[in-house]
mmCIF file of C-alpha atoms in Angstrom:
data_model
loop_
_atom_site.group_PDB
_atom_site.id
_atom_site.type_symbol
_atom_site.label_atom_id
_atom_site.label_comp_id
_atom_site.label_asym_id
_atom_site.label_seq_id
_atom_site.Cartn_x
_atom_site.Cartn_y
_atom_site.Cartn_z
ATOM 1 C CA MET A 1 108.234 103.441 82.244
ATOM 2 C CA MET A 2 105.120 104.418 84.149
ATOM 3 C CA ILE A 3 105.714 105.921 87.584
ATOM 4 C CA VAL A 4 103.176 105.146 90.306
ATOM 5 C CA TYR A 5 103.190 107.455 93.315
ATOM 6 C CA GLY A 6 101.845 106.055 96.543
ATOM 7 C CA SER A 7 102.310 104.015 99.694
ATOM 8 C CA ILE A 8 101.845 100.265 99.778
ATOM 9 C CA VAL A 9 99.763 100.548 102.957
ATOM 10 C CA SER A 10 97.078 102.535 101.128
ATOM 11 C CA PRO A 11 94.115 100.381 100.049
ATOM 12 C CA PHE A 12 93.780 102.502 96.914
ATOM 13 C CA VAL A 13 97.423 102.001 95.965
ATOM 14 C CA ARG A 14 97.159 98.299 96.809
ATOM 15 C CA LYS A 15 94.190 97.933 94.457
ATOM 16 C CA LEU A 16 96.114 99.635 91.645
ATOM 17 C CA LEU A 17 99.230 97.517 92.193
ATOM 18 C CA GLY A 18 97.140 94.365 91.923
ATOM 19 C CA PHE A 19 95.496 95.674 88.765
ATOM 20 C CA LEU A 20 98.864 96.491 87.185
ATOM 21 C CA GLY A 21 100.142 93.039 88.088
ATOM 22 C CA GLU A 22 97.147 91.314 86.544
ATOM 23 C CA LYS A 23 97.658 93.362 83.380
ATOM 24 C CA GLY A 24 101.356 92.500 83.294
ATOM 25 C CA LEU A 25 102.340 96.169 83.017
ATOM 26 C CA ASP A 26 105.769 97.458 83.955
ATOM 27 C CA PHE A 27 105.978 100.366 86.362
ATOM 28 C CA GLU A 28 108.113 101.963 89.033
ATOM 29 C CA LEU A 29 106.580 102.561 92.438
ATOM 30 C CA LYS A 30 107.772 105.807 94.003
ATOM 31 C CA GLY A 31 106.858 105.859 97.661
ATOM 32 C CA VAL A 32 105.177 109.006 98.968
ATOM 33 C CA GLY A 33 103.381 109.799 102.182
ATOM 34 C CA ILE A 34 100.386 111.871 103.216
ATOM 35 C CA GLY A 35 100.767 115.404 101.868
ATOM 36 C CA ASP A 36 104.163 114.559 100.399
ATOM 37 C CA PRO A 37 105.797 117.592 98.722
ATOM 38 C CA ASP A 38 107.472 115.490 96.008
ATOM 39 C CA PRO A 39 107.104 117.715 92.904
ATOM 40 C CA GLY A 40 106.324 114.835 90.565
ATOM 41 C CA PHE A 41 103.616 113.559 92.878
ATOM 42 C CA ARG A 42 102.106 117.000 93.394
ATOM 43 C CA ALA A 43 102.054 117.623 89.650
ATOM 44 C CA ALA A 44 100.222 114.345 89.081
ATOM 45 C CA SER A 45 97.949 114.774 92.122
ATOM 46 C CA PRO A 46 97.161 118.424 92.826
ATOM 47 C CA LEU A 47 95.083 117.476 95.868
ATOM 48 C CA GLY A 48 97.865 115.307 97.288
ATOM 49 C CA LYS A 49 95.809 112.110 97.120
ATOM 50 C CA MET A 50 97.343 108.759 96.275
ATOM 51 C CA PRO A 51 97.823 106.929 94.011
ATOM 52 C CA ALA A 52 98.878 109.065 91.085
ATOM 53 C CA ILE A 53 100.714 108.159 87.895
ATOM 54 C CA ASP A 54 103.029 109.659 85.324
ATOM 55 C CA ASP A 55 102.563 107.556 82.200
ATOM 56 C CA ASP A 56 105.078 109.010 79.747
ATOM 57 C CA GLY A 57 103.944 112.504 80.640
ATOM 58 C CA PHE A 58 100.258 111.751 81.112
ATOM 59 C CA LEU A 59 99.475 112.666 84.716
ATOM 60 C CA LEU A 60 96.475 111.309 86.576
ATOM 61 C CA ALA A 61 95.355 110.754 90.161
ATOM 62 C CA ASP A 62 92.689 108.597 91.857
ATOM 63 C CA SER A 63 92.828 104.819 91.714
ATOM 64 C CA SER A 64 89.540 104.357 89.867
ATOM 65 C CA ALA A 65 90.330 107.041 87.286
ATOM 66 C CA ILE A 66 93.746 105.489 86.683
ATOM 67 C CA ILE A 67 92.296 101.998 86.377
ATOM 68 C CA HIS A 68 89.641 103.025 83.873
ATOM 69 C CA TYR A 69 92.317 104.803 81.848
ATOM 70 C CA LEU A 70 94.557 101.736 81.862
ATOM 71 C CA GLU A 71 91.688 99.371 81.089
ATOM 72 C CA ALA A 72 90.927 101.405 77.961
ATOM 73 C CA LYS A 73 94.587 101.547 76.978
ATOM 74 C CA TYR A 74 95.343 97.887 77.724
ATOM 75 C CA PRO A 75 92.041 96.004 77.323
ATOM 76 C CA GLU A 76 93.482 92.500 77.754
ATOM 77 C CA PRO A 77 93.040 90.720 80.024
ATOM 78 C CA ALA A 78 89.738 92.443 80.678
ATOM 79 C CA LEU A 79 89.333 93.304 84.356
ATOM 80 C CA ILE A 80 86.231 95.458 83.846
ATOM 81 C CA PRO A 81 83.622 93.311 82.055
ATOM 82 C CA ALA A 82 81.937 94.511 78.871
ATOM 83 C CA ASP A 83 78.583 92.926 79.749
ATOM 84 C CA PRO A 84 76.373 95.733 81.074
ATOM 85 C CA GLU A 85 75.191 93.947 84.203
ATOM 86 C CA ALA A 86 78.635 92.580 85.053
ATOM 87 C CA ARG A 87 80.189 95.993 84.462
ATOM 88 C CA GLY A 88 77.627 97.648 86.710
ATOM 89 C CA ARG A 89 78.323 95.163 89.498
ATOM 90 C CA THR A 90 82.067 95.624 89.097
ATOM 91 C CA VAL A 91 81.763 99.398 89.362
ATOM 92 C CA TRP A 92 79.559 98.916 92.433
ATOM 93 C CA TRP A 93 82.171 96.778 94.187
ATOM 94 C CA ASP A 94 84.855 99.298 93.289
ATOM 95 C CA GLU A 95 82.728 101.958 94.940
ATOM 96 C CA PHE A 96 82.051 99.719 97.944
ATOM 97 C CA GLY A 97 85.765 99.116 98.444
ATOM 98 C CA ASP A 98 86.783 102.731 97.938
ATOM 99 C CA THR A 99 84.111 104.345 100.092
ATOM 100 C CA VAL A 100 82.293 102.523 102.876
ATOM 101 C CA PHE A 101 84.780 99.679 103.372
ATOM 102 C CA ALA A 102 87.891 101.839 103.085
ATOM 103 C CA ALA A 103 86.310 104.472 105.328
ATOM 104 C CA CYS A 104 85.584 101.925 108.039
ATOM 105 C CA GLY A 105 89.043 100.384 107.818
ATOM 106 C CA GLY A 106 90.556 103.843 107.594
ATOM 107 C CA LYS A 107 89.063 104.910 110.924
ATOM 108 C CA MET A 108 90.709 101.931 112.533
ATOM 109 C CA PHE A 109 94.018 102.053 110.666
ATOM 110 C CA PHE A 110 94.522 105.810 110.836
ATOM 111 C CA ASN A 111 93.692 106.206 114.501
ATOM 112 C CA ARG A 112 95.491 103.102 115.735
ATOM 113 C CA ILE A 113 98.530 103.094 113.459
ATOM 114 C CA VAL A 114 98.999 106.080 111.136
ATOM 115 C CA ALA A 115 98.454 108.829 113.705
ATOM 116 C CA PRO A 116 100.711 107.451 116.466
ATOM 117 C CA LYS A 117 103.312 105.645 114.342
ATOM 118 C CA PHE A 118 103.648 107.873 111.274
ATOM 119 C CA LEU A 119 102.405 111.300 112.395
ATOM 120 C CA GLY A 120 103.562 111.242 116.007
ATOM 121 C CA ARG A 121 100.245 112.139 117.552
ATOM 122 C CA GLU A 122 97.410 110.405 119.337
ATOM 123 C CA GLY A 123 94.630 108.881 117.306
ATOM 124 C CA ASP A 124 90.948 108.830 118.145
ATOM 125 C CA LEU A 125 90.797 105.364 119.666
ATOM 126 C CA ALA A 126 87.115 105.705 120.478
ATOM 127 C CA ALA A 127 86.317 106.283 116.806
ATOM 128 C CA ALA A 128 88.433 103.264 115.867
ATOM 129 C CA ALA A 129 86.682 101.082 118.436
ATOM 130 C CA GLU A 130 83.258 102.230 117.266
ATOM 131 C CA ALA A 131 84.140 101.465 113.637
ATOM 132 C CA GLU A 132 85.280 97.966 114.595
ATOM 133 C CA ALA A 133 82.284 97.233 116.802
ATOM 134 C CA GLU A 134 79.462 98.919 114.891
ATOM 135 C CA GLU A 135 80.412 99.380 111.239
ATOM 136 C CA LEU A 136 82.718 96.501 110.382
ATOM 137 C CA PRO A 137 80.380 93.592 111.317
ATOM 138 C CA LYS A 138 77.642 94.953 109.040
ATOM 139 C CA LEU A 139 80.021 95.308 106.101
ATOM 140 C CA LEU A 140 81.493 91.862 106.619
ATOM 141 C CA ALA A 141 78.042 90.305 106.880
ATOM 142 C CA TYR A 142 77.058 91.903 103.583
ATOM 143 C CA LEU A 143 80.270 90.820 101.863
ATOM 144 C CA GLU A 144 79.930 87.263 103.205
ATOM 145 C CA SER A 145 76.407 87.039 101.829
ATOM 146 C CA ALA A 146 77.447 88.396 98.417
ATOM 147 C CA ILE A 147 80.422 86.183 97.534
ATOM 148 C CA PRO A 148 79.226 83.613 94.961
ATOM 149 C CA ALA A 149 80.126 79.931 94.961
ATOM 150 C CA SER A 150 82.662 80.666 92.201
ATOM 151 C CA GLY A 151 84.815 82.545 94.716
ATOM 152 C CA TYR A 152 84.825 85.697 92.559
ATOM 153 C CA LEU A 153 82.509 88.636 93.052
ATOM 154 C CA VAL A 154 81.529 89.120 89.405
ATOM 155 C CA GLY A 155 81.237 86.789 86.444
ATOM 156 C CA GLY A 156 82.986 83.754 87.882
ATOM 157 C CA ARG A 157 86.472 85.188 87.300
ATOM 158 C CA LEU A 158 88.842 87.782 88.698
ATOM 159 C CA THR A 159 87.800 91.373 88.020
ATOM 160 C CA LEU A 160 88.442 94.793 89.458
ATOM 161 C CA ALA A 161 85.614 93.992 91.866
ATOM 162 C CA ASP A 162 87.765 91.496 93.763
ATOM 163 C CA LEU A 163 90.838 93.749 93.871
ATOM 164 C CA ALA A 164 88.815 96.725 95.085
ATOM 165 C CA ALA A 165 86.830 94.904 97.743
ATOM 166 C CA VAL A 166 89.728 92.934 99.206
ATOM 167 C CA SER A 167 92.185 95.823 99.527
ATOM 168 C CA PRO A 168 90.658 97.567 102.593
ATOM 169 C CA LEU A 169 90.559 94.206 104.359
ATOM 170 C CA VAL A 170 94.372 94.254 104.582
ATOM 171 C CA ASN A 171 94.290 97.480 106.596
ATOM 172 C CA VAL A 172 91.731 95.945 108.917
ATOM 173 C CA ARG A 173 94.074 93.000 109.374
ATOM 174 C CA HIS A 174 96.959 95.332 110.242
ATOM 175 C CA CYS A 175 94.835 96.566 113.143
ATOM 176 C CA GLY A 176 94.839 93.102 114.674
ATOM 177 C CA VAL A 177 91.351 92.154 113.547
ATOM 178 C CA THR A 178 91.122 88.548 112.404
ATOM 179 C CA ILE A 179 88.453 87.473 109.940
ATOM 180 C CA GLU A 180 87.465 84.214 111.551
ATOM 181 C CA ALA A 181 86.809 81.446 109.042
ATOM 182 C CA ALA A 182 84.166 79.981 111.333
ATOM 183 C CA THR A 183 82.152 83.211 111.142
ATOM 184 C CA TYR A 184 83.057 84.363 107.636
ATOM 185 C CA PRO A 185 84.099 81.244 105.694
ATOM 186 C CA LYS A 186 83.525 82.755 102.261
ATOM 187 C CA ILE A 187 85.428 85.955 103.036
ATOM 188 C CA ALA A 188 88.303 83.980 104.532
ATOM 189 C CA ALA A 189 88.650 81.737 101.467
ATOM 190 C CA TRP A 190 88.055 84.530 98.947
ATOM 191 C CA SER A 191 90.490 86.991 100.513
ATOM 192 C CA GLU A 192 93.197 84.352 100.845
ATOM 193 C CA ALA A 193 92.803 83.391 97.185
ATOM 194 C CA ILE A 194 92.947 86.990 95.914
ATOM 195 C CA LEU A 195 95.774 88.166 98.150
ATOM 196 C CA SER A 196 97.915 85.127 97.332
ATOM 197 C CA ARG A 197 97.805 85.790 93.582
ATOM 198 C CA PRO A 198 101.204 86.658 92.011
ATOM 199 C CA SER A 199 99.924 90.173 91.338
ATOM 200 C CA MET A 200 99.329 90.788 95.042
ATOM 201 C CA ALA A 201 101.381 88.407 97.170
ATOM 202 C CA PRO A 202 104.831 90.071 96.839
ATOM 203 C CA TRP A 203 103.398 93.468 97.747
ATOM 204 C CA ILE A 204 101.488 92.033 100.693
ATOM 205 C CA ALA A 205 104.639 90.316 101.963
ATOM 206 C CA LYS A 206 106.631 93.555 101.667
ATOM 207 C CA GLU A 207 103.877 95.473 103.388
ATOM 208 C CA GLU A 208 103.666 93.006 106.257
ATOM 209 C CA ARG A 209 107.425 93.198 106.819
ATOM 210 C CA MET A 210 107.223 96.983 106.915
ATOM 211 C CA MET A 211 104.255 96.968 109.270
ATOM 212 C CA ALA A 212 105.994 94.530 111.612
ATOM 213 C CA LYS A 213 108.886 97.016 111.966
ATOM 214 C CA VAL A 214 106.521 99.945 112.419
ATOM 215 C CA LEU A 215 104.477 98.227 115.121
ATOM 216 C CA ALA A 216 107.603 97.005 116.895
ATOM 217 C CA GLY A 217 109.136 100.485 116.934
#
């Protein structure tokens, strides 16, 4: 069985878990933290970045690399469209989720939660506040404007684009930021629909229970 190394609070791991669920693939999630010395994890991810996989001896790290590998190995149901334009847009949204959106959410999540709760040190609260006030509204405005009437980012159906773009939003939510439906009606409806899918909902529920204990501690 495939082993997935990672933490459920990582947006990159969350994206991969949703992808695996949509594909109906069996796997074992082995929890690891930042810089974890677990030998299996370090063999699969020499740079210590999550997620990483061990697929019957094939080792690979980086969520996008893993997903492209799995899409080629298990092409149905297709989550990366074959149509050139749809594929290009899907890759764009994957990049959007993994870079600018995850970076913005990461400044908030790391400094407000990871640093004090997991690493035992103070976070840069000014950087977190600046990300929330200056960066996040621009990204949300763009995302709101880009969600089609279909409720899916590409091609009128679920693709990697939706999984990648919605995942960093969960970390933003953990920081106490509410996406108001009055301001962002399309994001509110879209994110609720994606995160409530059977591929995502059990992981989100587990994550929220864990975060509730962390924040209460």
